[in-house]
mmCIF file of C-alpha atoms in Angstrom:
data_model
loop_
_atom_site.group_PDB
_atom_site.id
_atom_site.type_symbol
_atom_site.label_atom_id
_atom_site.label_comp_id
_atom_site.label_asym_id
_atom_site.label_seq_id
_atom_site.Cartn_x
_atom_site.Cartn_y
_atom_site.Cartn_z
ATOM 1 C CA MET A 24 10.031 -41.931 8.470
ATOM 2 C CA VAL A 25 6.414 -41.825 9.672
ATOM 3 C CA SER A 26 7.127 -38.802 11.880
ATOM 4 C CA LEU A 27 8.751 -37.032 8.914
ATOM 5 C CA ILE A 28 5.680 -37.639 6.759
ATOM 6 C CA LYS A 29 3.431 -36.283 9.534
ATOM 7 C CA THR A 30 5.617 -33.203 9.883
ATOM 8 C CA ARG A 31 5.398 -32.502 6.169
ATOM 9 C CA ALA A 32 1.653 -33.084 6.120
ATOM 10 C CA ARG A 33 0.967 -30.769 9.037
ATOM 11 C CA PRO A 34 1.030 -27.443 7.103
ATOM 12 C CA SER A 35 -1.557 -28.678 4.581
ATOM 13 C CA GLN A 36 -3.876 -29.613 7.455
ATOM 14 C CA ALA A 37 -3.686 -26.181 9.071
ATOM 15 C CA GLN A 38 -6.684 -23.902 8.639
ATOM 16 C CA PHE A 39 -4.621 -20.709 8.413
ATOM 17 C CA ASP A 40 -1.149 -19.545 7.520
ATOM 18 C CA GLU A 41 -0.124 -18.627 11.054
ATOM 19 C CA LEU A 42 3.273 -17.279 10.012
ATOM 20 C CA LEU A 43 1.625 -14.838 7.592
ATOM 21 C CA ILE A 44 -0.809 -13.708 10.274
ATOM 22 C CA TRP A 45 2.053 -13.132 12.722
ATOM 23 C CA THR A 46 3.902 -11.207 10.019
ATOM 24 C CA PHE A 47 0.989 -8.787 9.722
ATOM 25 C CA ILE A 48 0.787 -8.531 13.513
ATOM 26 C CA GLY A 49 4.524 -7.854 13.638
ATOM 27 C CA LEU A 50 4.256 -5.024 11.095
ATOM 28 C CA LEU A 51 1.349 -3.438 12.987
ATOM 29 C CA ALA A 52 3.196 -3.751 16.311
ATOM 30 C CA ILE A 53 6.390 -2.194 14.935
ATOM 31 C CA GLY A 54 4.306 0.587 13.425
ATOM 32 C CA LEU A 55 2.542 1.320 16.720
ATOM 33 C CA VAL A 56 5.824 1.586 18.640
ATOM 34 C CA MET A 57 7.611 3.633 15.986
ATOM 35 C CA VAL A 58 4.699 6.020 15.363
ATOM 36 C CA TYR A 59 4.724 6.831 19.075
ATOM 37 C CA SER A 60 8.489 7.270 19.101
ATOM 38 C CA ALA A 61 8.454 9.445 15.968
ATOM 39 C CA SER A 62 5.519 11.646 17.030
ATOM 40 C CA ILE A 63 5.908 12.130 20.779
ATOM 41 C CA ALA A 64 7.944 15.344 20.554
ATOM 42 C CA THR A 65 5.734 16.868 17.860
ATOM 43 C CA ALA A 66 2.541 15.982 19.723
ATOM 44 C CA GLU A 67 3.863 17.352 23.017
ATOM 45 C CA ALA A 68 4.678 20.719 21.444
ATOM 46 C CA SER A 69 1.569 21.147 19.261
ATOM 47 C CA LYS A 70 -1.520 23.102 20.194
ATOM 48 C CA PHE A 71 -3.465 20.986 17.684
ATOM 49 C CA THR A 72 -2.882 17.864 19.792
ATOM 50 C CA GLY A 73 -3.610 19.635 23.063
ATOM 51 C CA TYR A 74 0.063 19.203 24.031
ATOM 52 C CA GLN A 75 -0.583 15.524 24.685
ATOM 53 C CA PRO A 76 2.524 13.392 23.971
ATOM 54 C CA GLY A 77 0.414 10.277 23.385
ATOM 55 C CA TYR A 78 -2.010 11.919 20.941
ATOM 56 C CA TYR A 79 -0.820 10.087 17.814
ATOM 57 C CA LEU A 80 -0.231 6.866 19.754
ATOM 58 C CA MET A 81 -3.851 6.758 20.933
ATOM 59 C CA ARG A 82 -5.254 7.584 17.505
ATOM 60 C CA HIS A 83 -2.996 5.083 15.764
ATOM 61 C CA GLY A 84 -4.018 2.438 18.297
ATOM 62 C CA VAL A 85 -7.689 3.166 17.594
ATOM 63 C CA PHE A 86 -7.059 2.915 13.842
ATOM 64 C CA ILE A 87 -5.377 -0.471 14.323
ATOM 65 C CA VAL A 88 -8.328 -1.725 16.373
ATOM 66 C CA LEU A 89 -10.761 -0.473 13.708
ATOM 67 C CA GLY A 90 -8.594 -2.067 11.020
ATOM 68 C CA VAL A 91 -8.556 -5.432 12.797
ATOM 69 C CA ILE A 92 -12.339 -5.304 13.245
ATOM 70 C CA ALA A 93 -12.812 -4.376 9.570
ATOM 71 C CA GLY A 94 -10.431 -7.191 8.648
ATOM 72 C CA LEU A 95 -12.420 -9.708 10.672
ATOM 73 C CA PHE A 96 -15.584 -8.662 8.841
ATOM 74 C CA ALA A 97 -13.787 -8.760 5.470
ATOM 75 C CA PHE A 98 -12.572 -12.279 6.190
ATOM 76 C CA GLN A 99 -16.193 -13.434 6.476
ATOM 77 C CA VAL A 100 -16.886 -12.311 2.897
ATOM 78 C CA PRO A 101 -16.404 -15.097 0.309
ATOM 79 C CA VAL A 102 -14.019 -14.213 -2.508
ATOM 80 C CA GLN A 103 -16.797 -14.887 -5.004
ATOM 81 C CA MET A 104 -18.800 -12.034 -3.457
ATOM 82 C CA TRP A 105 -15.846 -9.663 -3.838
ATOM 83 C CA GLN A 106 -15.823 -10.595 -7.521
ATOM 84 C CA SER A 107 -19.554 -9.947 -7.877
ATOM 85 C CA TYR A 108 -19.240 -6.427 -6.463
ATOM 86 C CA ALA A 109 -15.821 -5.538 -7.927
ATOM 87 C CA MET A 110 -17.260 -3.226 -10.587
ATOM 88 C CA MET A 111 -19.618 -1.477 -8.166
ATOM 89 C CA LEU A 112 -16.869 -0.941 -5.610
ATOM 90 C CA PHE A 113 -14.594 0.504 -8.281
ATOM 91 C CA LEU A 114 -17.297 2.914 -9.453
ATOM 92 C CA ALA A 115 -17.956 3.914 -5.833
ATOM 93 C CA GLY A 116 -14.239 4.637 -5.461
ATOM 94 C CA CYS A 117 -14.332 6.857 -8.567
ATOM 95 C CA VAL A 118 -17.273 8.789 -7.104
ATOM 96 C CA LEU A 119 -15.317 9.353 -3.891
ATOM 97 C CA LEU A 120 -12.337 10.618 -5.912
ATOM 98 C CA VAL A 121 -14.653 13.125 -7.604
ATOM 99 C CA LEU A 122 -16.140 14.252 -4.274
ATOM 100 C CA VAL A 123 -12.658 14.980 -2.940
ATOM 101 C CA LEU A 124 -12.151 17.580 -5.670
ATOM 102 C CA ILE A 125 -15.375 19.485 -4.918
ATOM 103 C CA PRO A 126 -14.705 22.682 -2.906
ATOM 104 C CA HIS A 127 -16.064 22.613 0.677
ATOM 105 C CA VAL A 128 -16.512 18.833 0.356
ATOM 106 C CA GLY A 129 -12.943 17.636 -0.004
ATOM 107 C CA ARG A 130 -10.508 18.673 2.722
ATOM 108 C CA GLU A 131 -7.263 20.358 1.713
ATOM 109 C CA VAL A 132 -4.058 19.835 3.703
ATOM 110 C CA ASN A 133 -0.626 21.195 2.687
ATOM 111 C CA GLY A 134 -1.864 22.079 -0.787
ATOM 112 C CA SER A 135 -3.322 18.621 -1.524
ATOM 113 C CA ARG A 136 -7.030 17.831 -1.601
ATOM 114 C CA ARG A 137 -7.096 14.129 -0.698
ATOM 115 C CA TRP A 138 -9.491 13.757 2.230
ATOM 116 C CA LEU A 139 -13.217 13.667 2.961
ATOM 117 C CA SER A 140 -14.174 14.808 6.432
ATOM 118 C CA LEU A 141 -16.258 12.313 8.412
ATOM 119 C CA PHE A 142 -16.243 14.699 11.408
ATOM 120 C CA VAL A 143 -14.471 12.288 13.757
ATOM 121 C CA VAL A 144 -11.880 11.081 11.201
ATOM 122 C CA ASN A 145 -10.855 11.883 7.630
ATOM 123 C CA LEU A 146 -11.358 9.373 4.818
ATOM 124 C CA GLN A 147 -8.719 9.177 2.076
ATOM 125 C CA PRO A 148 -10.463 7.707 -1.003
ATOM 126 C CA SER A 149 -7.172 6.986 -2.796
ATOM 127 C CA GLU A 150 -6.395 4.357 -0.139
ATOM 128 C CA LEU A 151 -9.721 2.631 -0.767
ATOM 129 C CA MET A 152 -9.103 2.904 -4.490
ATOM 130 C CA LYS A 153 -5.985 0.732 -4.206
ATOM 131 C CA LEU A 154 -8.077 -2.168 -2.887
ATOM 132 C CA PHE A 155 -10.839 -1.526 -5.412
ATOM 133 C CA ALA A 156 -8.260 -1.408 -8.218
ATOM 134 C CA VAL A 157 -6.982 -4.859 -7.200
ATOM 135 C CA LEU A 158 -10.509 -6.288 -7.317
ATOM 136 C CA TYR A 159 -11.494 -4.527 -10.545
ATOM 137 C CA ALA A 160 -8.267 -5.383 -12.405
ATOM 138 C CA ALA A 161 -8.594 -9.045 -11.384
ATOM 139 C CA ASP A 162 -12.239 -9.165 -12.455
ATOM 140 C CA PHE A 163 -11.483 -7.391 -15.749
ATOM 141 C CA THR A 164 -8.631 -9.781 -16.538
ATOM 142 C CA VAL A 165 -10.781 -12.841 -15.839
ATOM 143 C CA ARG A 166 -13.654 -11.498 -17.950
ATOM 144 C CA LYS A 167 -11.420 -10.472 -20.855
ATOM 145 C CA GLY A 168 -9.133 -13.490 -20.730
ATOM 146 C CA ASN A 169 -10.426 -14.898 -24.020
ATOM 147 C CA VAL A 170 -9.711 -11.634 -25.890
ATOM 148 C CA GLY A 171 -6.374 -10.870 -24.212
ATOM 149 C CA HIS A 172 -4.648 -10.922 -27.593
ATOM 150 C CA ARG A 173 -6.820 -8.117 -29.039
ATOM 151 C CA PHE A 174 -5.594 -4.565 -28.514
ATOM 152 C CA SER A 175 -8.997 -2.897 -28.800
ATOM 153 C CA LYS A 176 -10.721 -5.171 -26.288
ATOM 154 C CA ALA A 177 -7.845 -5.949 -23.948
ATOM 155 C CA PHE A 178 -5.826 -2.742 -23.690
ATOM 156 C CA LEU A 179 -8.075 0.194 -24.578
ATOM 157 C CA PRO A 180 -10.834 -0.382 -21.963
ATOM 158 C CA MET A 181 -8.338 -0.708 -19.100
ATOM 159 C CA PHE A 182 -6.288 2.203 -20.421
ATOM 160 C CA ALA A 183 -9.410 4.407 -20.540
ATOM 161 C CA VAL A 184 -10.373 3.462 -16.990
ATOM 162 C CA MET A 185 -6.867 4.049 -15.654
ATOM 163 C CA ALA A 186 -6.678 7.359 -17.521
ATOM 164 C CA VAL A 187 -9.828 8.587 -15.757
ATOM 165 C CA VAL A 188 -8.647 7.400 -12.339
ATOM 166 C CA GLY A 189 -5.165 8.771 -12.967
ATOM 167 C CA SER A 190 -6.536 12.165 -13.946
ATOM 168 C CA LEU A 191 -8.605 12.356 -10.760
ATOM 169 C CA LEU A 192 -5.594 11.387 -8.629
ATOM 170 C CA LEU A 193 -3.295 13.891 -10.336
ATOM 171 C CA LEU A 194 -5.823 16.663 -9.750
ATOM 172 C CA GLU A 195 -5.577 16.114 -5.976
ATOM 173 C CA PRO A 196 -2.545 15.768 -6.563
ATOM 174 C CA ASP A 197 -1.531 12.253 -5.449
ATOM 175 C CA MET A 198 1.190 11.009 -7.778
ATOM 176 C CA GLY A 199 2.162 8.215 -5.388
ATOM 177 C CA ALA A 200 -1.289 6.612 -5.365
ATOM 178 C CA PHE A 201 -1.409 6.927 -9.151
ATOM 179 C CA VAL A 202 1.865 4.997 -9.509
ATOM 180 C CA VAL A 203 0.675 2.244 -7.129
ATOM 181 C CA ILE A 204 -2.730 1.839 -8.785
ATOM 182 C CA PHE A 205 -1.218 1.792 -12.267
ATOM 183 C CA SER A 206 1.314 -0.815 -11.123
ATOM 184 C CA ILE A 207 -1.530 -2.962 -9.810
ATOM 185 C CA ALA A 208 -3.444 -2.792 -13.096
ATOM 186 C CA PHE A 209 -0.355 -3.313 -15.258
ATOM 187 C CA CYS A 210 0.925 -6.311 -13.284
ATOM 188 C CA THR A 211 -2.526 -7.897 -13.037
ATOM 189 C CA LEU A 212 -2.920 -7.828 -16.822
ATOM 190 C CA TRP A 213 0.571 -9.262 -17.167
ATOM 191 C CA LEU A 214 -0.075 -12.038 -14.656
ATOM 192 C CA GLY A 215 -3.411 -12.730 -16.330
ATOM 193 C CA GLY A 216 -1.598 -13.718 -19.520
ATOM 194 C CA PHE A 217 -2.483 -10.806 -21.788
ATOM 195 C CA ASN A 218 -0.645 -10.530 -25.110
ATOM 196 C CA LEU A 219 2.937 -9.230 -25.026
ATOM 197 C CA LYS A 220 2.140 -6.704 -27.783
ATOM 198 C CA VAL A 221 -0.193 -4.917 -25.363
ATOM 199 C CA PHE A 222 2.646 -4.461 -22.904
ATOM 200 C CA GLY A 223 5.025 -3.456 -25.667
ATOM 201 C CA LEU A 224 2.739 -0.523 -26.458
ATOM 202 C CA LEU A 225 2.496 0.325 -22.779
ATOM 203 C CA LEU A 226 6.265 0.299 -22.372
ATOM 204 C CA LEU A 227 6.558 2.739 -25.258
ATOM 205 C CA ALA A 228 3.780 5.030 -24.063
ATOM 206 C CA LEU A 229 4.611 5.106 -20.361
ATOM 207 C CA PRO A 230 8.016 6.849 -20.417
ATOM 208 C CA ALA A 231 6.649 9.540 -22.743
ATOM 209 C CA ALA A 232 3.546 10.088 -20.593
ATOM 210 C CA PHE A 233 5.535 10.113 -17.370
ATOM 211 C CA GLY A 234 8.049 12.577 -18.814
ATOM 212 C CA ALA A 235 5.226 14.854 -19.977
ATOM 213 C CA LEU A 236 3.715 14.828 -16.489
ATOM 214 C CA ILE A 237 7.011 15.861 -14.938
ATOM 215 C CA VAL A 238 7.812 18.571 -17.483
ATOM 216 C CA SER A 239 4.281 20.022 -17.356
ATOM 217 C CA SER A 240 4.431 20.585 -13.597
ATOM 218 C CA PRO A 241 7.147 22.748 -11.980
ATOM 219 C CA TYR A 242 6.212 21.135 -8.650
ATOM 220 C CA ARG A 243 7.029 17.624 -9.911
ATOM 221 C CA MET A 244 10.112 18.851 -11.742
ATOM 222 C CA GLN A 245 11.490 20.357 -8.525
ATOM 223 C CA ARG A 246 10.932 17.050 -6.717
ATOM 224 C CA VAL A 247 12.803 15.087 -9.376
ATOM 225 C CA ILE A 248 15.706 17.528 -9.473
ATOM 226 C CA GLY A 249 15.784 17.838 -5.670
ATOM 227 C CA PHE A 250 16.001 14.100 -5.080
ATOM 228 C CA MET A 251 18.978 13.784 -7.424
ATOM 229 C CA ASP A 252 21.123 16.089 -5.286
ATOM 230 C CA PRO A 253 19.361 17.291 -2.104
ATOM 231 C CA TRP A 254 22.546 18.941 -0.795
ATOM 232 C CA THR A 255 22.432 21.683 -3.444
ATOM 233 C CA ASP A 256 19.434 23.164 -1.590
ATOM 234 C CA PRO A 257 19.324 21.493 1.853
ATOM 235 C CA TYR A 258 17.061 24.191 3.299
ATOM 236 C CA GLY A 259 14.702 24.239 0.338
ATOM 237 C CA LYS A 260 13.607 21.479 -2.037
ATOM 238 C CA GLY A 261 16.157 19.057 -0.578
ATOM 239 C CA TYR A 262 15.195 19.632 3.064
ATOM 240 C CA GLN A 263 13.187 16.444 3.691
ATOM 241 C CA LEU A 264 15.573 14.106 1.930
ATOM 242 C CA SER A 265 18.724 15.602 3.430
ATOM 243 C CA HIS A 266 17.407 15.061 6.961
ATOM 244 C CA ALA A 267 16.210 11.551 6.075
ATOM 245 C CA LEU A 268 19.724 10.728 4.858
ATOM 246 C CA ILE A 269 21.214 12.169 8.040
ATOM 247 C CA ALA A 270 18.890 9.878 10.030
ATOM 248 C CA PHE A 271 20.064 6.844 8.055
ATOM 249 C CA GLY A 272 23.676 7.840 8.567
ATOM 250 C CA ARG A 273 23.297 8.278 12.319
ATOM 251 C CA GLY A 274 21.634 4.875 12.700
ATOM 252 C CA GLU A 275 24.611 2.871 11.408
ATOM 253 C CA TRP A 276 24.345 -0.865 12.270
ATOM 254 C CA LEU A 277 22.191 -1.013 15.417
ATOM 255 C CA GLY A 278 20.837 2.514 15.737
ATOM 256 C CA VAL A 279 21.052 5.122 18.478
ATOM 257 C CA GLY A 280 18.389 3.333 20.535
ATOM 258 C CA LEU A 281 14.590 3.415 20.654
ATOM 259 C CA GLY A 282 13.450 6.976 21.347
ATOM 260 C CA GLY A 283 16.920 8.414 20.712
ATOM 261 C CA SER A 284 16.292 9.971 17.291
ATOM 262 C CA VAL A 285 17.350 13.587 16.877
ATOM 263 C CA GLU A 286 15.891 14.069 13.394
ATOM 264 C CA LYS A 287 12.332 13.512 14.662
ATOM 265 C CA LEU A 288 12.743 16.581 16.916
ATOM 266 C CA PHE A 289 11.227 19.019 14.397
ATOM 267 C CA TYR A 290 13.968 18.469 11.788
ATOM 268 C CA LEU A 291 12.324 15.725 9.737
ATOM 269 C CA PRO A 292 8.840 16.714 8.467
ATOM 270 C CA GLU A 293 6.135 14.032 8.600
ATOM 271 C CA ALA A 294 8.371 11.775 10.686
ATOM 272 C CA HIS A 295 5.428 9.592 11.783
ATOM 273 C CA THR A 296 3.929 9.233 8.287
ATOM 274 C CA ASP A 297 5.935 9.453 5.057
ATOM 275 C CA PHE A 298 9.387 9.347 6.684
ATOM 276 C CA LEU A 299 8.805 6.796 9.420
ATOM 277 C CA MET A 300 11.438 4.510 7.894
ATOM 278 C CA ALA A 301 14.082 7.200 8.430
ATOM 279 C CA VAL A 302 13.267 7.233 12.148
ATOM 280 C CA ILE A 303 13.407 3.420 12.222
ATOM 281 C CA ALA A 304 16.825 3.587 10.549
ATOM 282 C CA GLU A 305 18.110 6.168 13.033
ATOM 283 C CA GLU A 306 16.829 4.443 16.181
ATOM 284 C CA LEU A 307 17.139 0.771 15.197
ATOM 285 C CA GLY A 308 19.860 0.974 12.555
ATOM 286 C CA LEU A 309 20.406 -1.360 9.640
ATOM 287 C CA ALA A 310 19.157 -4.242 11.781
ATOM 288 C CA GLY A 311 15.748 -2.618 12.260
ATOM 289 C CA VAL A 312 15.437 -1.685 8.607
ATOM 290 C CA ALA A 313 16.371 -5.247 7.587
ATOM 291 C CA VAL A 314 13.665 -6.709 9.835
ATOM 292 C CA VAL A 315 11.017 -4.490 8.260
ATOM 293 C CA VAL A 316 12.221 -5.286 4.736
ATOM 294 C CA VAL A 317 12.200 -9.031 5.461
ATOM 295 C CA LEU A 318 8.636 -8.838 6.822
ATOM 296 C CA PHE A 319 7.436 -7.045 3.699
ATOM 297 C CA ALA A 320 9.324 -9.472 1.476
ATOM 298 C CA TRP A 321 7.637 -12.406 3.186
ATOM 299 C CA VAL A 322 4.185 -10.851 2.679
ATOM 300 C CA VAL A 323 4.887 -10.416 -1.044
ATOM 301 C CA ILE A 324 6.323 -13.937 -1.402
ATOM 302 C CA ARG A 325 3.361 -15.512 0.367
ATOM 303 C CA ALA A 326 0.892 -13.444 -1.672
ATOM 304 C CA PHE A 327 2.348 -14.832 -4.895
ATOM 305 C CA GLN A 328 2.496 -18.357 -3.475
ATOM 306 C CA ILE A 329 -1.157 -18.139 -2.417
ATOM 307 C CA GLY A 330 -2.020 -16.790 -5.870
ATOM 308 C CA ARG A 331 -0.160 -19.657 -7.551
ATOM 309 C CA HIS A 332 -2.017 -22.185 -5.393
ATOM 310 C CA ALA A 333 -5.335 -20.564 -6.313
ATOM 311 C CA ALA A 334 -4.424 -20.697 -10.012
ATOM 312 C CA PHE A 335 -3.555 -24.394 -9.638
ATOM 313 C CA LEU A 336 -7.085 -24.886 -8.249
ATOM 314 C CA GLU A 337 -8.465 -22.940 -11.268
ATOM 315 C CA ARG A 338 -9.576 -20.041 -9.060
ATOM 316 C CA ASN A 339 -8.320 -17.348 -11.419
ATOM 317 C CA PHE A 340 -9.943 -14.337 -9.775
ATOM 318 C CA SER A 341 -8.632 -15.346 -6.357
ATOM 319 C CA ALA A 342 -5.167 -15.894 -7.833
ATOM 320 C CA LEU A 343 -5.041 -12.439 -9.393
ATOM 321 C CA VAL A 344 -6.410 -10.732 -6.269
ATOM 322 C CA ALA A 345 -3.779 -12.398 -4.080
ATOM 323 C CA GLN A 346 -0.984 -11.452 -6.444
ATOM 324 C CA GLY A 347 -2.450 -7.960 -6.905
ATOM 325 C CA ILE A 348 -2.316 -7.433 -3.145
ATOM 326 C CA GLY A 349 1.301 -8.605 -3.219
ATOM 327 C CA VAL A 350 2.107 -6.093 -5.969
ATOM 328 C CA TRP A 351 0.330 -3.307 -4.070
ATOM 329 C CA ILE A 352 2.080 -3.894 -0.747
ATOM 330 C CA GLY A 353 5.429 -4.562 -2.402
ATOM 331 C CA VAL A 354 5.404 -1.533 -4.726
ATOM 332 C CA GLN A 355 4.171 0.883 -2.055
ATOM 333 C CA ALA A 356 6.706 -0.327 0.515
ATOM 334 C CA MET A 357 9.486 -0.206 -2.075
ATOM 335 C CA ILE A 358 8.592 3.355 -3.095
ATOM 336 C CA ASN A 359 8.357 4.578 0.499
ATOM 337 C CA ILE A 360 11.689 3.008 1.479
ATOM 338 C CA GLY A 361 13.271 4.249 -1.757
ATOM 339 C CA VAL A 362 12.083 7.801 -1.050
ATOM 340 C CA ASN A 363 13.450 7.661 2.499
ATOM 341 C CA MET A 364 16.816 6.472 1.186
ATOM 342 C CA GLY A 365 17.000 9.020 -1.637
ATOM 343 C CA VAL A 366 16.712 6.410 -4.379
ATOM 344 C CA LEU A 367 13.347 7.737 -5.627
ATOM 345 C CA PRO A 368 11.762 11.221 -5.731
ATOM 346 C CA THR A 369 9.377 12.143 -2.931
ATOM 347 C CA LYS A 370 5.905 10.664 -3.587
ATOM 348 C CA GLY A 371 3.938 11.246 -0.380
ATOM 349 C CA LEU A 372 3.283 7.511 0.095
ATOM 350 C CA THR A 373 3.043 5.995 3.560
ATOM 351 C CA LEU A 374 4.654 2.732 4.638
ATOM 352 C CA PRO A 375 1.910 0.025 4.616
ATOM 353 C CA PHE A 376 0.836 -1.260 8.053
ATOM 354 C CA LEU A 377 3.360 1.014 9.822
ATOM 355 C CA SER A 378 2.837 4.715 9.069
ATOM 356 C CA PHE A 379 0.275 6.827 10.899
ATOM 357 C CA GLY A 380 -2.983 7.213 8.987
ATOM 358 C CA GLY A 381 -6.485 5.925 9.574
ATOM 359 C CA SER A 382 -7.608 5.112 6.032
ATOM 360 C CA GLY A 383 -4.329 3.445 5.132
ATOM 361 C CA ILE A 384 -4.218 1.209 8.212
ATOM 362 C CA VAL A 385 -7.856 0.123 7.887
ATOM 363 C CA VAL A 386 -7.571 -0.642 4.155
ATOM 364 C CA ASN A 387 -4.269 -2.487 4.670
ATOM 365 C CA CYS A 388 -5.943 -4.674 7.312
ATOM 366 C CA ILE A 389 -8.835 -5.405 4.960
ATOM 367 C CA ALA A 390 -6.386 -6.367 2.206
ATOM 368 C CA ALA A 391 -4.552 -8.666 4.638
ATOM 369 C CA ALA A 392 -7.866 -10.294 5.585
ATOM 370 C CA VAL A 393 -8.782 -10.849 1.932
ATOM 371 C CA LEU A 394 -5.386 -12.483 1.328
ATOM 372 C CA ILE A 395 -5.820 -14.741 4.369
ATOM 373 C CA ARG A 396 -9.352 -15.597 3.190
ATOM 374 C CA ILE A 397 -8.048 -16.645 -0.238
ATOM 375 C CA ASP A 398 -5.469 -18.877 1.414
ATOM 376 C CA TRP A 399 -8.131 -20.316 3.751
ATOM 377 C CA GLU A 400 -10.424 -21.107 0.802
ATOM 378 C CA ASN A 401 -7.507 -22.674 -1.100
ATOM 379 C CA ARG A 402 -6.791 -25.005 1.809
ATOM 380 C CA ARG A 403 -10.430 -26.035 2.176
ATOM 381 C CA ILE A 404 -10.928 -26.646 -1.536
ATOM 382 C CA ALA A 405 -7.691 -28.668 -1.688
ATOM 383 C CA ARG A 406 -9.121 -30.905 1.055
ATOM 384 C CA GLY A 407 -12.458 -31.211 -0.771
ATOM 385 C CA GLN A 408 -14.381 -29.019 1.697
ATOM 386 C CA SER A 409 -16.872 -26.291 0.871
ATOM 387 C CA VAL A 410 -16.149 -22.598 1.318
#
């Protein structure tokens, strides 16, 4: 009986959630291996990479190292300080989104203007904006908690802010980031206990606004129609999805083996970024996909558990940030996997912690560090220690 009590008490005495940390490490490790596998043929045949097969592997490895270092620094920052600077960080993110749209300042790739050149690497402000949106939405909800029942003071300010950010993102265009950031803001207000009437109005306005966005843009309309039946135009608007589905079909239960993908050999565009999950499915099969899904599910579950613990300790901002990070990672992973499987239209969203991309990896690592910091502070406060 004594040993059982000690076993149950052990987790509460731990300084960190080691399983959560290993989950993040596992996602980064799988991403490093699969980015190399998905990109080796493309890198070896490209003049841009200097015909070096390990080009993307080396860069992705550097991004992971930078992300871990940034995460270690972020962990040292008290959550209270994140709250103090939430507004300033959000405004800085808006400025970066404006800079991206300025000719000769923002960098255009494949018709989208989403990057700022830092000479050595490119910065994608929309990735930073996801983290800043989590912090700002949590801070806004805490500040406006006493007027959450009033439409003019609870809904309109957040709607105006999201409208500005959404407009900037759609001008890039980056519909995927817009969906993620809106989901973060919407869910944070919901979790913060805002009045149901506010969300009733949102639920009425959203379908109409989303439909107008699709109808007003032939580009978005083609994506929606193409995802519904990619085989009607497999060499045109359905090209990406048709090859992603072929990759899933070839993978079956256990895959064709690591490195054995055929679709990554110049058939599947962006195999190491947006469609990395298709390569995982082809090489590792349903088993590999299930492992990745389980890892993401555990991150989301733990984020909400950490948020609930923080709320129990009356740390409302920390609770909403933790749950906001869970919403962010969960929604983005769900959209990316859904796109790869043909369940959702193509959005151009990467798979968190796995896909190639410097800004995304670094910001994901910072978000993971903030989540671990919230959990660490929860544990210390529960034991009566200072943070």
